[in-house]
mmCIF file with all atom_site columns, C-alpha atoms in Angstrom:
data_model
loop_
_atom_site.group_PDB
_atom_site.id
_atom_site.type_symbol
_atom_site.label_atom_id
_atom_site.label_alt_id
_atom_site.label_comp_id
_atom_site.label_asym_id
_atom_site.label_entity_id
_atom_site.label_seq_id
_atom_site.pdbx_PDB_ins_code
_atom_site.Cartn_x
_atom_site.Cartn_y
_atom_site.Cartn_z
_atom_site.occupancy
_atom_site.B_iso_or_equiv
_atom_site.pdbx_formal_charge
_atom_site.auth_seq_id
_atom_site.auth_comp_id
_atom_site.auth_asym_id
_atom_site.auth_atom_id
_atom_site.pdbx_PDB_model_num
ATOM 1   C CA . LEU A 1 1   ? 4.185   -15.761 -3.380  1.00 60.00 ? 1   LEU A CA 1
ATOM 2   C CA . ALA A 1 2   ? 2.157   -14.426 -0.498  1.00 69.00 ? 2   ALA A CA 1
ATOM 3   C CA . LYS A 1 3   ? -1.578  -14.649 -1.116  1.00 83.00 ? 3   LYS A CA 1
ATOM 4   C CA . THR A 1 4   ? -3.115  -11.222 -0.637  1.00 89.00 ? 4   THR A CA 1
ATOM 5   C CA . THR A 1 5   ? -6.729  -10.207 -0.111  1.00 92.00 ? 5   THR A CA 1
ATOM 6   C CA . GLN A 1 6   ? -8.007  -6.690  -0.657  1.00 95.00 ? 6   GLN A CA 1
ATOM 7   C CA . PRO A 1 7   ? -11.418 -5.088  -1.227  1.00 96.00 ? 7   PRO A CA 1
ATOM 8   C CA . ILE A 1 8   ? -12.731 -5.263  -4.768  1.00 94.00 ? 8   ILE A CA 1
ATOM 9   C CA . SER A 1 9   ? -13.755 -1.626  -4.854  1.00 96.00 ? 9   SER A CA 1
ATOM 10  C CA . MET A 1 10  ? -13.834 1.594   -2.845  1.00 97.00 ? 10  MET A CA 1
ATOM 11  C CA . ASP A 1 11  ? -15.396 4.983   -3.358  1.00 97.00 ? 11  ASP A CA 1
ATOM 12  C CA . SER A 1 12  ? -14.154 8.319   -2.074  1.00 97.00 ? 12  SER A CA 1
ATOM 13  C CA . TYR A 1 13  ? -14.755 12.022  -2.490  1.00 97.00 ? 13  TYR A CA 1
ATOM 14  C CA . GLU A 1 14  ? -12.086 14.420  -3.581  1.00 97.00 ? 14  GLU A CA 1
ATOM 15  C CA . GLY A 1 15  ? -9.938  15.712  -0.756  1.00 96.00 ? 15  GLY A CA 1
ATOM 16  C CA . GLN A 1 16  ? -10.489 12.745  1.544   1.00 97.00 ? 16  GLN A CA 1
ATOM 17  C CA . GLU A 1 17  ? -7.819  10.371  2.804   1.00 97.00 ? 17  GLU A CA 1
ATOM 18  C CA . VAL A 1 18  ? -8.216  6.867   1.439   1.00 98.00 ? 18  VAL A CA 1
ATOM 19  C CA . ASN A 1 19  ? -6.929  3.791   3.234   1.00 98.00 ? 19  ASN A CA 1
ATOM 20  C CA . ILE A 1 20  ? -6.849  0.474   1.386   1.00 97.00 ? 20  ILE A CA 1
ATOM 21  C CA . THR A 1 21  ? -6.176  -2.537  3.574   1.00 96.00 ? 21  THR A CA 1
ATOM 22  C CA . CYS A 1 22  ? -4.553  -5.707  2.305   1.00 95.00 ? 22  CYS A CA 1
ATOM 23  C CA . SER A 1 23  ? -4.469  -9.014  4.174   1.00 94.00 ? 23  SER A CA 1
ATOM 24  C CA . HIS A 1 24  ? -1.525  -11.380 3.723   1.00 90.00 ? 24  HIS A CA 1
ATOM 25  C CA . ASN A 1 25  ? -1.709  -13.977 6.494   1.00 86.00 ? 25  ASN A CA 1
ATOM 26  C CA . ASN A 1 26  ? 0.877   -16.313 4.933   1.00 86.00 ? 26  ASN A CA 1
ATOM 27  C CA . ILE A 1 27  ? 3.500   -13.704 4.184   1.00 87.00 ? 27  ILE A CA 1
ATOM 28  C CA . ALA A 1 28  ? 6.993   -15.166 4.254   1.00 86.00 ? 28  ALA A CA 1
ATOM 29  C CA . THR A 1 29  ? 9.983   -13.745 6.084   1.00 87.00 ? 29  THR A CA 1
ATOM 30  C CA . ASN A 1 30  ? 11.581  -12.631 2.825   1.00 84.00 ? 30  ASN A CA 1
ATOM 31  C CA . ASP A 1 31  ? 8.457   -11.045 1.334   1.00 88.00 ? 31  ASP A CA 1
ATOM 32  C CA . TYR A 1 32  ? 8.082   -7.327  0.788   1.00 91.00 ? 32  TYR A CA 1
ATOM 33  C CA . ILE A 1 33  ? 4.694   -5.669  0.479   1.00 92.00 ? 33  ILE A CA 1
ATOM 34  C CA . THR A 1 34  ? 4.493   -3.805  -2.787  1.00 92.00 ? 34  THR A CA 1
ATOM 35  C CA . TRP A 1 35  ? 1.721   -1.693  -4.253  1.00 95.00 ? 35  TRP A CA 1
ATOM 36  C CA . TYR A 1 36  ? 1.138   -0.952  -7.921  1.00 95.00 ? 36  TYR A CA 1
ATOM 37  C CA . GLN A 1 37  ? -1.343  1.486   -9.417  1.00 96.00 ? 37  GLN A CA 1
ATOM 38  C CA . GLN A 1 38  ? -3.029  1.054   -12.783 1.00 95.00 ? 38  GLN A CA 1
ATOM 39  C CA . PHE A 1 39  ? -4.907  3.820   -14.551 1.00 94.00 ? 39  PHE A CA 1
ATOM 40  C CA . PRO A 1 40  ? -7.432  2.907   -17.238 1.00 89.00 ? 40  PRO A CA 1
ATOM 41  C CA . SER A 1 41  ? -5.786  1.942   -20.511 1.00 88.00 ? 41  SER A CA 1
ATOM 42  C CA . GLN A 1 42  ? -2.293  2.035   -19.013 1.00 93.00 ? 42  GLN A CA 1
ATOM 43  C CA . GLY A 1 43  ? 0.183   -0.440  -17.611 1.00 94.00 ? 43  GLY A CA 1
ATOM 44  C CA . PRO A 1 44  ? 0.662   -0.790  -13.844 1.00 94.00 ? 44  PRO A CA 1
ATOM 45  C CA . ARG A 1 45  ? 2.993   1.623   -12.078 1.00 95.00 ? 45  ARG A CA 1
ATOM 46  C CA . PHE A 1 46  ? 5.014   0.905   -8.949  1.00 94.00 ? 46  PHE A CA 1
ATOM 47  C CA . ILE A 1 47  ? 4.030   3.277   -6.149  1.00 96.00 ? 47  ILE A CA 1
ATOM 48  C CA . ILE A 1 48  ? 5.433   2.033   -2.845  1.00 96.00 ? 48  ILE A CA 1
ATOM 49  C CA . GLN A 1 49  ? 7.095   -0.899  -1.118  1.00 94.00 ? 49  GLN A CA 1
ATOM 50  C CA . GLY A 1 50  ? 7.846   -1.788  2.470   1.00 94.00 ? 50  GLY A CA 1
ATOM 51  C CA . TYR A 1 51  ? 8.912   -4.573  4.812   1.00 93.00 ? 51  TYR A CA 1
ATOM 52  C CA . LYS A 1 52  ? 7.628   -3.365  8.169   1.00 89.00 ? 52  LYS A CA 1
ATOM 53  C CA . THR A 1 53  ? 6.552   -0.233  10.049  1.00 88.00 ? 53  THR A CA 1
ATOM 54  C CA . LYS A 1 54  ? 5.912   2.797   7.873   1.00 95.00 ? 54  LYS A CA 1
ATOM 55  C CA . VAL A 1 55  ? 7.155   3.949   4.503   1.00 94.00 ? 55  VAL A CA 1
ATOM 56  C CA . THR A 1 56  ? 6.227   7.271   2.941   1.00 95.00 ? 56  THR A CA 1
ATOM 57  C CA . ASN A 1 57  ? 6.945   8.788   -0.442  1.00 95.00 ? 57  ASN A CA 1
ATOM 58  C CA . GLU A 1 58  ? 5.499   11.610  -2.509  1.00 93.00 ? 58  GLU A CA 1
ATOM 59  C CA . VAL A 1 59  ? 2.556   9.492   -3.604  1.00 91.00 ? 59  VAL A CA 1
ATOM 60  C CA . ALA A 1 60  ? 1.451   7.427   -0.605  1.00 96.00 ? 60  ALA A CA 1
ATOM 61  C CA . SER A 1 61  ? 2.215   5.945   2.777   1.00 97.00 ? 61  SER A CA 1
ATOM 62  C CA . LEU A 1 62  ? 2.389   2.285   3.604   1.00 97.00 ? 62  LEU A CA 1
ATOM 63  C CA . PHE A 1 63  ? 1.755   0.997   7.118   1.00 97.00 ? 63  PHE A CA 1
ATOM 64  C CA . ILE A 1 64  ? 2.791   -2.549  8.035   1.00 95.00 ? 64  ILE A CA 1
ATOM 65  C CA . PRO A 1 65  ? 2.203   -3.734  11.628  1.00 94.00 ? 65  PRO A CA 1
ATOM 66  C CA . ALA A 1 66  ? 4.706   -5.827  13.521  1.00 93.00 ? 66  ALA A CA 1
ATOM 67  C CA . ASP A 1 67  ? 3.044   -9.161  12.684  1.00 92.00 ? 67  ASP A CA 1
ATOM 68  C CA . ARG A 1 68  ? 3.069   -8.239  8.964   1.00 93.00 ? 68  ARG A CA 1
ATOM 69  C CA . LYS A 1 69  ? -0.194  -10.098 8.350   1.00 93.00 ? 69  LYS A CA 1
ATOM 70  C CA . SER A 1 70  ? -1.782  -7.024  6.862   1.00 94.00 ? 70  SER A CA 1
ATOM 71  C CA . SER A 1 71  ? -0.842  -3.644  5.474   1.00 95.00 ? 71  SER A CA 1
ATOM 72  C CA . THR A 1 72  ? -2.570  -0.372  4.670   1.00 97.00 ? 72  THR A CA 1
ATOM 73  C CA . LEU A 1 73  ? -1.945  1.886   1.719   1.00 97.00 ? 73  LEU A CA 1
ATOM 74  C CA . SER A 1 74  ? -2.836  5.453   2.572   1.00 98.00 ? 74  SER A CA 1
ATOM 75  C CA . LEU A 1 75  ? -3.506  8.074   -0.102  1.00 97.00 ? 75  LEU A CA 1
ATOM 76  C CA . PRO A 1 76  ? -3.735  11.550  1.408   1.00 94.00 ? 76  PRO A CA 1
ATOM 77  C CA . ARG A 1 77  ? -6.301  14.001  0.007   1.00 93.00 ? 77  ARG A CA 1
ATOM 78  C CA . VAL A 1 78  ? -7.211  12.085  -3.130  1.00 97.00 ? 78  VAL A CA 1
ATOM 79  C CA . SER A 1 79  ? -8.093  13.820  -6.362  1.00 96.00 ? 79  SER A CA 1
ATOM 80  C CA . LEU A 1 80  ? -10.070 12.657  -9.386  1.00 96.00 ? 80  LEU A CA 1
ATOM 81  C CA . SER A 1 81  ? -6.808  11.580  -10.992 1.00 95.00 ? 81  SER A CA 1
ATOM 82  C CA . ASP A 1 82  ? -6.284  8.981   -8.255  1.00 96.00 ? 82  ASP A CA 1
ATOM 83  C CA . THR A 1 83  ? -9.118  6.928   -9.740  1.00 97.00 ? 83  THR A CA 1
ATOM 84  C CA . ALA A 1 84  ? -7.344  3.687   -10.575 1.00 97.00 ? 84  ALA A CA 1
ATOM 85  C CA . VAL A 1 85  ? -6.923  0.057   -9.628  1.00 95.00 ? 85  VAL A CA 1
ATOM 86  C CA . TYR A 1 86  ? -4.500  -0.548  -6.768  1.00 97.00 ? 86  TYR A CA 1
ATOM 87  C CA . TYR A 1 87  ? -2.751  -3.884  -6.443  1.00 95.00 ? 87  TYR A CA 1
ATOM 88  C CA . CYS A 1 88  ? -1.197  -5.257  -3.272  1.00 94.00 ? 88  CYS A CA 1
ATOM 89  C CA . LEU A 1 89  ? 1.512   -7.852  -3.818  1.00 90.00 ? 89  LEU A CA 1
ATOM 90  C CA . GLY A 1 90  ? 3.743   -9.872  -1.524  1.00 86.00 ? 90  GLY A CA 1
ATOM 91  C CA . LEU A 1 91  ? 7.047   -10.206 -3.345  1.00 82.00 ? 91  LEU A CA 1
ATOM 92  C CA . SER A 1 92  ? 10.410  -11.785 -2.739  1.00 78.00 ? 92  SER A CA 1
ATOM 93  C CA . ASN A 1 93  ? 13.485  -12.301 -4.858  1.00 71.00 ? 93  ASN A CA 1
ATOM 94  C CA . SER A 1 94  ? 12.589  -15.898 -5.594  1.00 70.00 ? 94  SER A CA 1
ATOM 95  C CA . GLY A 1 95  ? 10.493  -16.474 -8.686  1.00 65.00 ? 95  GLY A CA 1
ATOM 96  C CA . TYR A 1 96  ? 9.554   -14.100 -11.462 1.00 66.00 ? 96  TYR A CA 1
ATOM 97  C CA . ALA A 1 97  ? 5.796   -13.790 -11.802 1.00 67.00 ? 97  ALA A CA 1
ATOM 98  C CA . LEU A 1 98  ? 4.053   -10.883 -10.152 1.00 75.00 ? 98  LEU A CA 1
ATOM 99  C CA . ASN A 1 99  ? 0.624   -12.115 -9.087  1.00 74.00 ? 99  ASN A CA 1
ATOM 100 C CA . PHE A 1 100 ? -1.493  -9.010  -9.521  1.00 81.00 ? 100 PHE A CA 1
ATOM 101 C CA . GLY A 1 101 ? -4.886  -10.479 -8.729  1.00 81.00 ? 101 GLY A CA 1
ATOM 102 C CA . LYS A 1 102 ? -7.883  -8.215  -9.295  1.00 85.00 ? 102 LYS A CA 1
ATOM 103 C CA . GLY A 1 103 ? -6.780  -5.337  -7.103  1.00 92.00 ? 103 GLY A CA 1
ATOM 104 C CA . THR A 1 104 ? -8.958  -2.638  -5.537  1.00 96.00 ? 104 THR A CA 1
ATOM 105 C CA . SER A 1 105 ? -10.784 -0.348  -7.921  1.00 96.00 ? 105 SER A CA 1
ATOM 106 C CA . LEU A 1 106 ? -10.832 3.128   -6.376  1.00 97.00 ? 106 LEU A CA 1
ATOM 107 C CA . LEU A 1 107 ? -13.326 5.658   -7.701  1.00 97.00 ? 107 LEU A CA 1
ATOM 108 C CA . VAL A 1 108 ? -12.874 9.274   -6.658  1.00 97.00 ? 108 VAL A CA 1
ATOM 109 C CA . THR A 1 109 ? -15.777 11.616  -7.300  1.00 97.00 ? 109 THR A CA 1
ATOM 110 C CA . PRO A 1 110 ? -16.213 15.369  -6.856  1.00 96.00 ? 110 PRO A CA 1
ATOM 111 C CA . ASN B 2 1   ? 14.402  7.949   -21.811 1.00 75.00 ? 1   ASN B CA 1
ATOM 112 C CA . ALA B 2 2   ? 11.337  6.576   -23.553 1.00 82.00 ? 2   ALA B CA 1
ATOM 113 C CA . GLY B 2 3   ? 11.068  3.773   -21.002 1.00 94.00 ? 3   GLY B CA 1
ATOM 114 C CA . VAL B 2 4   ? 9.173   0.730   -22.259 1.00 97.00 ? 4   VAL B CA 1
ATOM 115 C CA . THR B 2 5   ? 7.508   1.101   -25.641 1.00 97.00 ? 5   THR B CA 1
ATOM 116 C CA . GLN B 2 6   ? 5.067   -1.251  -27.297 1.00 97.00 ? 6   GLN B CA 1
ATOM 117 C CA . THR B 2 7   ? 3.750   -1.422  -30.836 1.00 97.00 ? 7   THR B CA 1
ATOM 118 C CA . PRO B 2 8   ? 1.138   -1.573  -32.140 1.00 97.00 ? 8   PRO B CA 1
ATOM 119 C CA . LYS B 2 9   ? -1.313  0.039   -29.703 1.00 96.00 ? 9   LYS B CA 1
ATOM 120 C CA . PHE B 2 10  ? -4.265  -1.738  -31.274 1.00 97.00 ? 10  PHE B CA 1
ATOM 121 C CA . GLN B 2 11  ? -4.529  -4.777  -33.518 1.00 97.00 ? 11  GLN B CA 1
ATOM 122 C CA . VAL B 2 12  ? -7.359  -6.839  -34.961 1.00 97.00 ? 12  VAL B CA 1
ATOM 123 C CA . LEU B 2 13  ? -6.567  -10.315 -36.246 1.00 97.00 ? 13  LEU B CA 1
ATOM 124 C CA . LYS B 2 14  ? -8.575  -13.069 -37.800 1.00 97.00 ? 14  LYS B CA 1
ATOM 125 C CA . THR B 2 15  ? -8.454  -16.528 -36.305 1.00 98.00 ? 15  THR B CA 1
ATOM 126 C CA . GLY B 2 16  ? -5.399  -18.380 -37.552 1.00 97.00 ? 16  GLY B CA 1
ATOM 127 C CA . GLN B 2 17  ? -3.338  -15.324 -38.421 1.00 97.00 ? 17  GLN B CA 1
ATOM 128 C CA . SER B 2 18  ? 0.048   -14.759 -36.867 1.00 96.00 ? 18  SER B CA 1
ATOM 129 C CA . MET B 2 19  ? 1.661   -11.559 -35.710 1.00 96.00 ? 19  MET B CA 1
ATOM 130 C CA . THR B 2 20  ? 4.395   -10.141 -33.532 1.00 98.00 ? 20  THR B CA 1
ATOM 131 C CA . LEU B 2 21  ? 3.888   -7.677  -30.704 1.00 98.00 ? 21  LEU B CA 1
ATOM 132 C CA . GLN B 2 22  ? 6.929   -5.488  -30.295 1.00 98.00 ? 22  GLN B CA 1
ATOM 133 C CA . CYS B 2 23  ? 8.448   -4.395  -27.004 1.00 98.00 ? 23  CYS B CA 1
ATOM 134 C CA . ALA B 2 24  ? 11.551  -2.296  -26.485 1.00 98.00 ? 24  ALA B CA 1
ATOM 135 C CA . GLN B 2 25  ? 13.184  -0.642  -23.491 1.00 97.00 ? 25  GLN B CA 1
ATOM 136 C CA . ASP B 2 26  ? 16.009  1.886   -23.348 1.00 96.00 ? 26  ASP B CA 1
ATOM 137 C CA . MET B 2 27  ? 16.933  1.487   -19.672 1.00 95.00 ? 27  MET B CA 1
ATOM 138 C CA . ASN B 2 28  ? 19.455  -1.319  -20.189 1.00 94.00 ? 28  ASN B CA 1
ATOM 139 C CA . HIS B 2 29  ? 17.288  -3.632  -18.092 1.00 93.00 ? 29  HIS B CA 1
ATOM 140 C CA . GLU B 2 30  ? 18.196  -7.298  -17.985 1.00 92.00 ? 30  GLU B CA 1
ATOM 141 C CA . TYR B 2 31  ? 14.776  -8.611  -17.074 1.00 92.00 ? 31  TYR B CA 1
ATOM 142 C CA . MET B 2 32  ? 11.794  -8.358  -19.416 1.00 94.00 ? 32  MET B CA 1
ATOM 143 C CA . SER B 2 33  ? 8.411   -10.011 -19.353 1.00 94.00 ? 33  SER B CA 1
ATOM 144 C CA . TRP B 2 34  ? 5.054   -10.232 -21.088 1.00 96.00 ? 34  TRP B CA 1
ATOM 145 C CA . TYR B 2 35  ? 1.681   -10.214 -19.318 1.00 95.00 ? 35  TYR B CA 1
ATOM 146 C CA . ARG B 2 36  ? -1.855  -10.420 -20.555 1.00 96.00 ? 36  ARG B CA 1
ATOM 147 C CA . GLN B 2 37  ? -4.812  -8.792  -18.868 1.00 94.00 ? 37  GLN B CA 1
ATOM 148 C CA . ASP B 2 38  ? -8.345  -9.925  -19.543 1.00 92.00 ? 38  ASP B CA 1
ATOM 149 C CA . PRO B 2 39  ? -11.369 -7.783  -18.633 1.00 83.00 ? 39  PRO B CA 1
ATOM 150 C CA . GLY B 2 40  ? -11.882 -7.554  -14.889 1.00 77.00 ? 40  GLY B CA 1
ATOM 151 C CA . MET B 2 41  ? -8.866  -9.737  -14.237 1.00 79.00 ? 41  MET B CA 1
ATOM 152 C CA . GLY B 2 42  ? -5.377  -9.254  -12.973 1.00 83.00 ? 42  GLY B CA 1
ATOM 153 C CA . LEU B 2 43  ? -2.264  -9.677  -15.078 1.00 89.00 ? 43  LEU B CA 1
ATOM 154 C CA . ARG B 2 44  ? -0.967  -13.126 -15.941 1.00 91.00 ? 44  ARG B CA 1
ATOM 155 C CA . LEU B 2 45  ? 2.614   -13.831 -16.901 1.00 90.00 ? 45  LEU B CA 1
ATOM 156 C CA . ILE B 2 46  ? 3.109   -15.293 -20.398 1.00 94.00 ? 46  ILE B CA 1
ATOM 157 C CA . HIS B 2 47  ? 6.904   -15.426 -20.881 1.00 94.00 ? 47  HIS B CA 1
ATOM 158 C CA . TYR B 2 48  ? 9.899   -13.750 -19.355 1.00 92.00 ? 48  TYR B CA 1
ATOM 159 C CA . SER B 2 49  ? 13.594  -13.268 -20.029 1.00 93.00 ? 49  SER B CA 1
ATOM 160 C CA . VAL B 2 50  ? 16.434  -12.736 -17.553 1.00 90.00 ? 50  VAL B CA 1
ATOM 161 C CA . GLY B 2 51  ? 18.856  -11.568 -20.230 1.00 91.00 ? 51  GLY B CA 1
ATOM 162 C CA . ALA B 2 52  ? 19.692  -11.714 -23.913 1.00 93.00 ? 52  ALA B CA 1
ATOM 163 C CA . GLY B 2 53  ? 19.426  -15.273 -25.197 1.00 94.00 ? 53  GLY B CA 1
ATOM 164 C CA . ILE B 2 54  ? 17.537  -16.546 -22.128 1.00 93.00 ? 54  ILE B CA 1
ATOM 165 C CA . THR B 2 55  ? 13.763  -16.969 -22.024 1.00 95.00 ? 55  THR B CA 1
ATOM 166 C CA . ASP B 2 56  ? 11.343  -19.054 -20.018 1.00 92.00 ? 56  ASP B CA 1
ATOM 167 C CA . GLN B 2 57  ? 7.651   -19.753 -19.717 1.00 93.00 ? 57  GLN B CA 1
ATOM 168 C CA . GLY B 2 58  ? 5.298   -18.075 -17.313 1.00 90.00 ? 58  GLY B CA 1
ATOM 169 C CA . GLU B 2 59  ? 1.821   -19.022 -16.214 1.00 88.00 ? 59  GLU B CA 1
ATOM 170 C CA . VAL B 2 60  ? 0.052   -18.951 -19.615 1.00 93.00 ? 60  VAL B CA 1
ATOM 171 C CA . PRO B 2 61  ? 2.619   -19.606 -22.384 1.00 95.00 ? 61  PRO B CA 1
ATOM 172 C CA . ASN B 2 62  ? 0.556   -21.721 -24.799 1.00 95.00 ? 62  ASN B CA 1
ATOM 173 C CA . GLY B 2 63  ? 0.118   -20.130 -28.217 1.00 96.00 ? 63  GLY B CA 1
ATOM 174 C CA . TYR B 2 64  ? 2.959   -17.639 -27.742 1.00 97.00 ? 64  TYR B CA 1
ATOM 175 C CA . ASN B 2 65  ? 6.651   -17.600 -28.596 1.00 97.00 ? 65  ASN B CA 1
ATOM 176 C CA . VAL B 2 66  ? 9.369   -15.204 -27.520 1.00 97.00 ? 66  VAL B CA 1
ATOM 177 C CA . SER B 2 67  ? 13.015  -14.589 -28.255 1.00 96.00 ? 67  SER B CA 1
ATOM 178 C CA . ARG B 2 68  ? 15.571  -12.180 -26.815 1.00 97.00 ? 68  ARG B CA 1
ATOM 179 C CA . SER B 2 69  ? 18.388  -11.467 -29.217 1.00 96.00 ? 69  SER B CA 1
ATOM 180 C CA . THR B 2 70  ? 19.244  -8.070  -27.723 1.00 96.00 ? 70  THR B CA 1
ATOM 181 C CA . THR B 2 71  ? 18.934  -6.496  -24.277 1.00 95.00 ? 71  THR B CA 1
ATOM 182 C CA . GLU B 2 72  ? 16.567  -3.861  -25.640 1.00 97.00 ? 72  GLU B CA 1
ATOM 183 C CA . ASP B 2 73  ? 13.963  -5.931  -27.491 1.00 97.00 ? 73  ASP B CA 1
ATOM 184 C CA . PHE B 2 74  ? 11.602  -8.688  -26.419 1.00 98.00 ? 74  PHE B CA 1
ATOM 185 C CA . PRO B 2 75  ? 9.010   -9.478  -29.109 1.00 98.00 ? 75  PRO B CA 1
ATOM 186 C CA . LEU B 2 76  ? 5.998   -11.700 -28.465 1.00 98.00 ? 76  LEU B CA 1
ATOM 187 C CA . ARG B 2 77  ? 4.795   -13.850 -31.344 1.00 98.00 ? 77  ARG B CA 1
ATOM 188 C CA . LEU B 2 78  ? 1.314   -15.226 -31.704 1.00 97.00 ? 78  LEU B CA 1
ATOM 189 C CA . LEU B 2 79  ? 1.647   -18.330 -33.824 1.00 92.00 ? 79  LEU B CA 1
ATOM 190 C CA . SER B 2 80  ? -1.979  -18.899 -34.841 1.00 96.00 ? 80  SER B CA 1
ATOM 191 C CA . ALA B 2 81  ? -4.332  -16.397 -33.265 1.00 97.00 ? 81  ALA B CA 1
ATOM 192 C CA . ALA B 2 82  ? -7.428  -17.636 -31.461 1.00 97.00 ? 82  ALA B CA 1
ATOM 193 C CA . PRO B 2 83  ? -10.365 -15.669 -30.000 1.00 96.00 ? 83  PRO B CA 1
ATOM 194 C CA . SER B 2 84  ? -9.182  -16.714 -26.522 1.00 95.00 ? 84  SER B CA 1
ATOM 195 C CA . GLN B 2 85  ? -6.110  -14.552 -27.101 1.00 97.00 ? 85  GLN B CA 1
ATOM 196 C CA . THR B 2 86  ? -8.207  -11.398 -27.249 1.00 97.00 ? 86  THR B CA 1
ATOM 197 C CA . SER B 2 87  ? -6.686  -9.371  -24.452 1.00 97.00 ? 87  SER B CA 1
ATOM 198 C CA . VAL B 2 88  ? -4.509  -6.442  -23.508 1.00 97.00 ? 88  VAL B CA 1
ATOM 199 C CA . TYR B 2 89  ? -0.831  -7.298  -23.570 1.00 98.00 ? 89  TYR B CA 1
ATOM 200 C CA . PHE B 2 90  ? 1.707   -5.536  -21.385 1.00 97.00 ? 90  PHE B CA 1
ATOM 201 C CA . CYS B 2 91  ? 5.449   -5.720  -21.603 1.00 97.00 ? 91  CYS B CA 1
ATOM 202 C CA . ALA B 2 92  ? 7.541   -4.929  -18.534 1.00 95.00 ? 92  ALA B CA 1
ATOM 203 C CA . SER B 2 93  ? 11.194  -4.593  -17.648 1.00 94.00 ? 93  SER B CA 1
ATOM 204 C CA . SER B 2 94  ? 13.313  -4.234  -14.530 1.00 91.00 ? 94  SER B CA 1
ATOM 205 C CA . SER B 2 95  ? 16.960  -3.924  -13.698 1.00 88.00 ? 95  SER B CA 1
ATOM 206 C CA . SER B 2 96  ? 17.127  -7.424  -12.283 1.00 77.00 ? 96  SER B CA 1
ATOM 207 C CA . SER B 2 97  ? 14.978  -10.530 -12.105 1.00 68.00 ? 97  SER B CA 1
ATOM 208 C CA . GLY B 2 98  ? 14.051  -10.103 -8.468  1.00 71.00 ? 98  GLY B CA 1
ATOM 209 C CA . GLN B 2 99  ? 10.352  -9.624  -7.934  1.00 74.00 ? 99  GLN B CA 1
ATOM 210 C CA . ILE B 2 100 ? 10.933  -6.814  -5.484  1.00 79.00 ? 100 ILE B CA 1
ATOM 211 C CA . ASP B 2 101 ? 12.662  -4.664  -8.067  1.00 83.00 ? 101 ASP B CA 1
ATOM 212 C CA . GLU B 2 102 ? 10.438  -2.025  -9.592  1.00 89.00 ? 102 GLU B CA 1
ATOM 213 C CA . GLN B 2 103 ? 8.833   -3.213  -12.796 1.00 91.00 ? 103 GLN B CA 1
ATOM 214 C CA . TYR B 2 104 ? 8.333   -0.670  -15.574 1.00 95.00 ? 104 TYR B CA 1
ATOM 215 C CA . PHE B 2 105 ? 5.357   -1.393  -17.777 1.00 96.00 ? 105 PHE B CA 1
ATOM 216 C CA . GLY B 2 106 ? 4.655   -0.341  -21.317 1.00 97.00 ? 106 GLY B CA 1
ATOM 217 C CA . PRO B 2 107 ? 1.358   1.240   -22.403 1.00 95.00 ? 107 PRO B CA 1
ATOM 218 C CA . GLY B 2 108 ? -0.060  -2.048  -23.688 1.00 97.00 ? 108 GLY B CA 1
ATOM 219 C CA . THR B 2 109 ? -1.321  -3.514  -26.942 1.00 97.00 ? 109 THR B CA 1
ATOM 220 C CA . ARG B 2 110 ? -5.043  -4.172  -27.278 1.00 97.00 ? 110 ARG B CA 1
ATOM 221 C CA . LEU B 2 111 ? -5.533  -7.270  -29.403 1.00 97.00 ? 111 LEU B CA 1
ATOM 222 C CA . THR B 2 112 ? -8.844  -8.496  -30.758 1.00 97.00 ? 112 THR B CA 1
ATOM 223 C CA . VAL B 2 113 ? -9.078  -11.847 -32.513 1.00 97.00 ? 113 VAL B CA 1
ATOM 224 C CA . THR B 2 114 ? -12.236 -12.435 -34.516 1.00 97.00 ? 114 THR B CA 1
#
């Protein structure tokens, strides 16, 4: 499993774009960068996954540079309901455990 | 589809008691797993199953048993509860055992052992 490092916490105001950066210097060739979101008192929820360049869906965008040693999750125009913990994981098809770590706790305020 | 369901939502046990946490999924997923999450910590894998009749240990299996007699159900048994097992327990499933496949998590069971 790729070891990932991300900020413990971030604060934002409603309507702003939030970028959460994740470092993964030892990412393997077969690893995909995957982000999960966890609201208080709920289980984690898959939000986006990518291998390189840019991936966008209805929730977020994921930017992965060519060297793949880091990635950035971008949440456009956050709202109060985006307050959650965001986990960055480096995953492959070998092994079973998802190493969630402590994630980044995002607090969105009015 | 109900997705992944877990019962009970909350449970208080006394030290030494046993109980079973229930997990069921209606997505016909082969892979199911159990995690625990302690305050301020990430999730740690307890046990997992790659299909009916097949289970294996994760990172923190001591004190827990699992079985998988059907594709839908994956119960977690606490043999003799200890205060160290106070935690939130999440069950997850996915269509295959590959890590990169989207995992669907249940709402969790909050367990307190006194």
